[in-house]
CSV table of C-alpha atoms in Angstrom, one decimal:
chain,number,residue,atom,x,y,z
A,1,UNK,CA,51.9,-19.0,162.1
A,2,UNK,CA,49.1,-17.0,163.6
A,3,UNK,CA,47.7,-13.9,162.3
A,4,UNK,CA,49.4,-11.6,164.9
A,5,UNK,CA,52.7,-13.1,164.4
A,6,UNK,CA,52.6,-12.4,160.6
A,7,UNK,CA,51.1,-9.1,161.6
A,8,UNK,CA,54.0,-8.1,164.0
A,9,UNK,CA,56.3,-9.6,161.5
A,10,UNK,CA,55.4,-7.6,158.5
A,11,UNK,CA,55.5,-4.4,160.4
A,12,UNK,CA,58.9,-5.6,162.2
A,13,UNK,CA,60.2,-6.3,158.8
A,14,UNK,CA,58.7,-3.0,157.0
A,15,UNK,CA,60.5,-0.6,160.1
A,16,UNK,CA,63.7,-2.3,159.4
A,17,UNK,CA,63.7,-2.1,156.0
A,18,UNK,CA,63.5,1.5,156.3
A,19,UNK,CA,66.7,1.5,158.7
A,20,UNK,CA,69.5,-0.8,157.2
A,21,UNK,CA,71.5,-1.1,154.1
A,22,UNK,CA,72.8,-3.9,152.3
A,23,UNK,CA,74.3,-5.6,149.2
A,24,UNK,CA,72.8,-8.8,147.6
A,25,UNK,CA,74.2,-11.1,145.3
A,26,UNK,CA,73.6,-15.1,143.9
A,27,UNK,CA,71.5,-16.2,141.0
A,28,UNK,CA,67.8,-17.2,141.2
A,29,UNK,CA,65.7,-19.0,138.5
A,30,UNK,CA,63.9,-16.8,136.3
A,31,UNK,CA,60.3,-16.9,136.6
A,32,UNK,CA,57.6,-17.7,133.8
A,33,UNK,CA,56.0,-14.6,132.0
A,34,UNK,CA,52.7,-13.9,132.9
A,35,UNK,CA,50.8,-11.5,130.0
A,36,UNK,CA,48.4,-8.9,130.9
A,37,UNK,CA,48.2,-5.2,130.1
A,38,UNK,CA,50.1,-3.2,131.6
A,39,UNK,CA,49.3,0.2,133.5
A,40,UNK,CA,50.1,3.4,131.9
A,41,UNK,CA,53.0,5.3,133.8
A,42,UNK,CA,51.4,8.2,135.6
A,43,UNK,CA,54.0,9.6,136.7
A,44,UNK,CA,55.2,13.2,136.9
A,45,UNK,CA,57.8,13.0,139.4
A,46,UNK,CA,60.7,11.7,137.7
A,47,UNK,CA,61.8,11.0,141.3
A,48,UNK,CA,58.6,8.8,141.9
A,49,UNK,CA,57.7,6.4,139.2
A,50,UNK,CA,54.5,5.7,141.4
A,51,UNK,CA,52.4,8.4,141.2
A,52,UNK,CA,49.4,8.1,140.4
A,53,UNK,CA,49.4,4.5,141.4
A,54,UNK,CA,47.9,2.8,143.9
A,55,UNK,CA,49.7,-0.5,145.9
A,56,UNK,CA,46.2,-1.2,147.1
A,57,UNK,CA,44.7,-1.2,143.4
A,58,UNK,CA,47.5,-3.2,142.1
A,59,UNK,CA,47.3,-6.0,145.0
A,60,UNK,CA,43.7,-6.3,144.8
A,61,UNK,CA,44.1,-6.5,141.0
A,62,UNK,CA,46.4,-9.4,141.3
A,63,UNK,CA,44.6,-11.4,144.3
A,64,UNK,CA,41.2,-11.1,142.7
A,65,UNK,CA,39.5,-14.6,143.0
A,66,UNK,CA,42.0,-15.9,145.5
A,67,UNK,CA,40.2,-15.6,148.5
A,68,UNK,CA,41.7,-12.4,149.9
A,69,UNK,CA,40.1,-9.6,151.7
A,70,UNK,CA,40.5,-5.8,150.3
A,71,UNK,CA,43.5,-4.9,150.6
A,72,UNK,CA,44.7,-2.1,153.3
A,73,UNK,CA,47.2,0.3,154.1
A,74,UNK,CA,49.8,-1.2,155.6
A,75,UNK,CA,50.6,0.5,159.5
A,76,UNK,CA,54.7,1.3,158.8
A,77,UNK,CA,53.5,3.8,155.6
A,78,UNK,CA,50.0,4.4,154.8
A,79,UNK,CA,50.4,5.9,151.3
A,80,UNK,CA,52.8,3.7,149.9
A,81,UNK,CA,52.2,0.5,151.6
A,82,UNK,CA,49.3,-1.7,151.5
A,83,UNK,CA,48.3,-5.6,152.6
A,84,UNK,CA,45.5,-8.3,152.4
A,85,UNK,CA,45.7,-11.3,154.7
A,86,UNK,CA,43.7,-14.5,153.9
A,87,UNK,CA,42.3,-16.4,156.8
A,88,UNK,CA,44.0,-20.0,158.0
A,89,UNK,CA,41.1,-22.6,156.5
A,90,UNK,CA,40.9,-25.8,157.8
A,91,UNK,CA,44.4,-27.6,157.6
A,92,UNK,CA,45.3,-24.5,155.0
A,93,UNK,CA,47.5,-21.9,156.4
A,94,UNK,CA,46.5,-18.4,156.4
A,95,UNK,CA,48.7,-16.2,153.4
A,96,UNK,CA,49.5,-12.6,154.4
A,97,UNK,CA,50.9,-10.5,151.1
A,98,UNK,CA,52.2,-7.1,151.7
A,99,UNK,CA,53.1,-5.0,149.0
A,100,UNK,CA,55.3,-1.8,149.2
A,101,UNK,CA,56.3,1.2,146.3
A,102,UNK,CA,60.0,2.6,147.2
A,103,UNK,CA,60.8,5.4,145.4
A,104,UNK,CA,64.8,6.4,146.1
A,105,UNK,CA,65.4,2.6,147.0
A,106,UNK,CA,67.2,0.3,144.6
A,107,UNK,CA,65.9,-3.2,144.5
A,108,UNK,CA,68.9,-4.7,146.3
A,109,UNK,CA,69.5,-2.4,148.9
A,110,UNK,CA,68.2,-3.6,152.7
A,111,UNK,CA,68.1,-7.3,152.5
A,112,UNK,CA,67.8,-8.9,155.8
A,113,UNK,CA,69.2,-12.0,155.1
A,114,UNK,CA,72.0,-11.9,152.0
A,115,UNK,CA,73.0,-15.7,153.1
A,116,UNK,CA,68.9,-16.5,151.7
A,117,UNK,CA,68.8,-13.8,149.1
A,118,UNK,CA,69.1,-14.6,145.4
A,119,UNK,CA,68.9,-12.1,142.5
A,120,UNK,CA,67.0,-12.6,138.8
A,121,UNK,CA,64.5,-11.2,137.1
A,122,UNK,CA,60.9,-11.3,136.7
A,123,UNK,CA,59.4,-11.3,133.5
A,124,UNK,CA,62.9,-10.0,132.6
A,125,UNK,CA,62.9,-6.8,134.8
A,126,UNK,CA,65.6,-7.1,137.5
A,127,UNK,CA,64.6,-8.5,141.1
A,128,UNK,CA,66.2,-10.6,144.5
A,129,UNK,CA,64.2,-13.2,145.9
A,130,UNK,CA,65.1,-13.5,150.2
A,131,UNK,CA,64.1,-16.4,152.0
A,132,UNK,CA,63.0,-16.4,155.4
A,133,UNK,CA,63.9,-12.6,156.0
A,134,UNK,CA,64.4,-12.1,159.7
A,135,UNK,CA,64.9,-16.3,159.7
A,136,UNK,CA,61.3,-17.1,160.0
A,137,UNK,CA,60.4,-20.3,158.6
A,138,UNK,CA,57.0,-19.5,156.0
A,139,UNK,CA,58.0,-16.2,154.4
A,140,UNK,CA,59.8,-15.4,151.0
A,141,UNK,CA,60.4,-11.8,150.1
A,142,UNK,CA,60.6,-10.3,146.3
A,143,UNK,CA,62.1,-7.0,145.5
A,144,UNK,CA,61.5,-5.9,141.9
A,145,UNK,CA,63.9,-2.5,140.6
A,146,UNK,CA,61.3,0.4,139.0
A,147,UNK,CA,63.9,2.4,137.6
A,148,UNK,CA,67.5,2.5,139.0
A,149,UNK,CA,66.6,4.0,142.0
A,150,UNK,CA,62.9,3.1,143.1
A,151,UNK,CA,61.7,-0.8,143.7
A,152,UNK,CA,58.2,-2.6,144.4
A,153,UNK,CA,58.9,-5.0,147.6
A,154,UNK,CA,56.2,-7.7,148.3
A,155,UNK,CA,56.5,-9.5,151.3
A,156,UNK,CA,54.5,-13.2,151.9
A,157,UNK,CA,54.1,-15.2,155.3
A,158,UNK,CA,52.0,-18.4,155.1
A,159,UNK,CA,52.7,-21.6,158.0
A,160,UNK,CA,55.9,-22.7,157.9
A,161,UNK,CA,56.9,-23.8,154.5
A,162,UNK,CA,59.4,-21.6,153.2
A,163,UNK,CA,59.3,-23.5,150.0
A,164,UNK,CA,55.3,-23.2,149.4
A,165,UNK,CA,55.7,-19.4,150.1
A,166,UNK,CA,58.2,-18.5,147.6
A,167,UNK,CA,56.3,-19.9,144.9
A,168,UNK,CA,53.1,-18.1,146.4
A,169,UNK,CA,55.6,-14.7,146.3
A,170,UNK,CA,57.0,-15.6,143.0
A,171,UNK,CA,53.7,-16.2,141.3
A,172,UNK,CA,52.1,-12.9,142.5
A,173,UNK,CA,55.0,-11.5,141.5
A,174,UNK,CA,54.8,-11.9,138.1
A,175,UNK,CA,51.2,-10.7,137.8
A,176,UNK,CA,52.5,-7.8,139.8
A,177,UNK,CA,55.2,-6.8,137.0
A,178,UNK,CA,53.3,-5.8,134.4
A,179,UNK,CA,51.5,-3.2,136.1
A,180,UNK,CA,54.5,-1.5,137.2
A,181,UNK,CA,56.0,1.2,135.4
A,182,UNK,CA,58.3,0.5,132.8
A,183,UNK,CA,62.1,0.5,133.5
């Protein structure tokens, strides 16, 4: 998958993610814990467990020594919304992580594709897995609940392995977790 595609995908599948509503179920594996500190809470909205966090801080954080760029705000919502896209090398697809704070959302509302979506848990806090969202070979989606009502959604899209890139998801998914608020 090129660049542009996984570009036009992302921002395809972050606009429609703001748009529909749907119900999730299934079972997924859990994944292994990862330790690490975790980020103090900043918050003083009790509507928005987010503030005072940064989706750019906490996906550099996690892809440091990976090979990934800085991350940036992602086009669909600047503030909330932010990606890092690592170059195709050689016979190595290029990864493209996108990573999304969704205050009002619950973690299984708007899944593209409920026929790929499983739920479990990361690091024991609540989350749905969807493969290939939109039915595009190479991507694997992870929403994780922050509090009932608000969810962290990272999106991955590397080549075409839809196997390889839910294991990429899942993994920086748990690193992800424990910088998140807690539930």
């Amino acid at each position: 998958m090129t660049a542009r595609r996984a570009s036009v995908a992302f921002v395809t599948l972050a606009l429609a993610l703001t748009a529909c509503t749907s119900q999730v179920g299934g079972q997924a594996a859990p994944s292994s814990p990862v330790t690490g500190t975790t980020a103090p809470a900043t918050s003083t909205d009790p509507d928005n467990p987010f503030s005072g966090l940064s989706p750019c801080s906490v996906l550099d954080q996690v892809l440091t020594g990976q090979g990934f760029p800085q991350a940036e705000p992602m086009v669909a919502d600047t503030k909330n919304s932010c990606r890092s896209t690592k170059p195709t090398s050689g016979n190595t697809p290029g990864v493209d992580v996108g990573l999304s704070f969704q205050a009002g959302r619950g973690y299984k509302e708007n899944v593209g594709n409920p026929s790929q979506a499983s739920e479990g848990n990361v690091n024991g806090r609540p989350a749905v897995e969807e493969r290939e969202p939109l039915n595009s070979r190479g991507q694997c989606n992870v929403w994780l609940e922050v509090k009932p009502s608000s969810r962290v959604f990272l999106l991955l899209a590397s080549g075409t392995d839809t196997a390889k890139a839910c294991q990429l998801v899942e993994d920086i998914a748990a690193k992800v977790e424990p910088l998140l608020p807690k539930n």
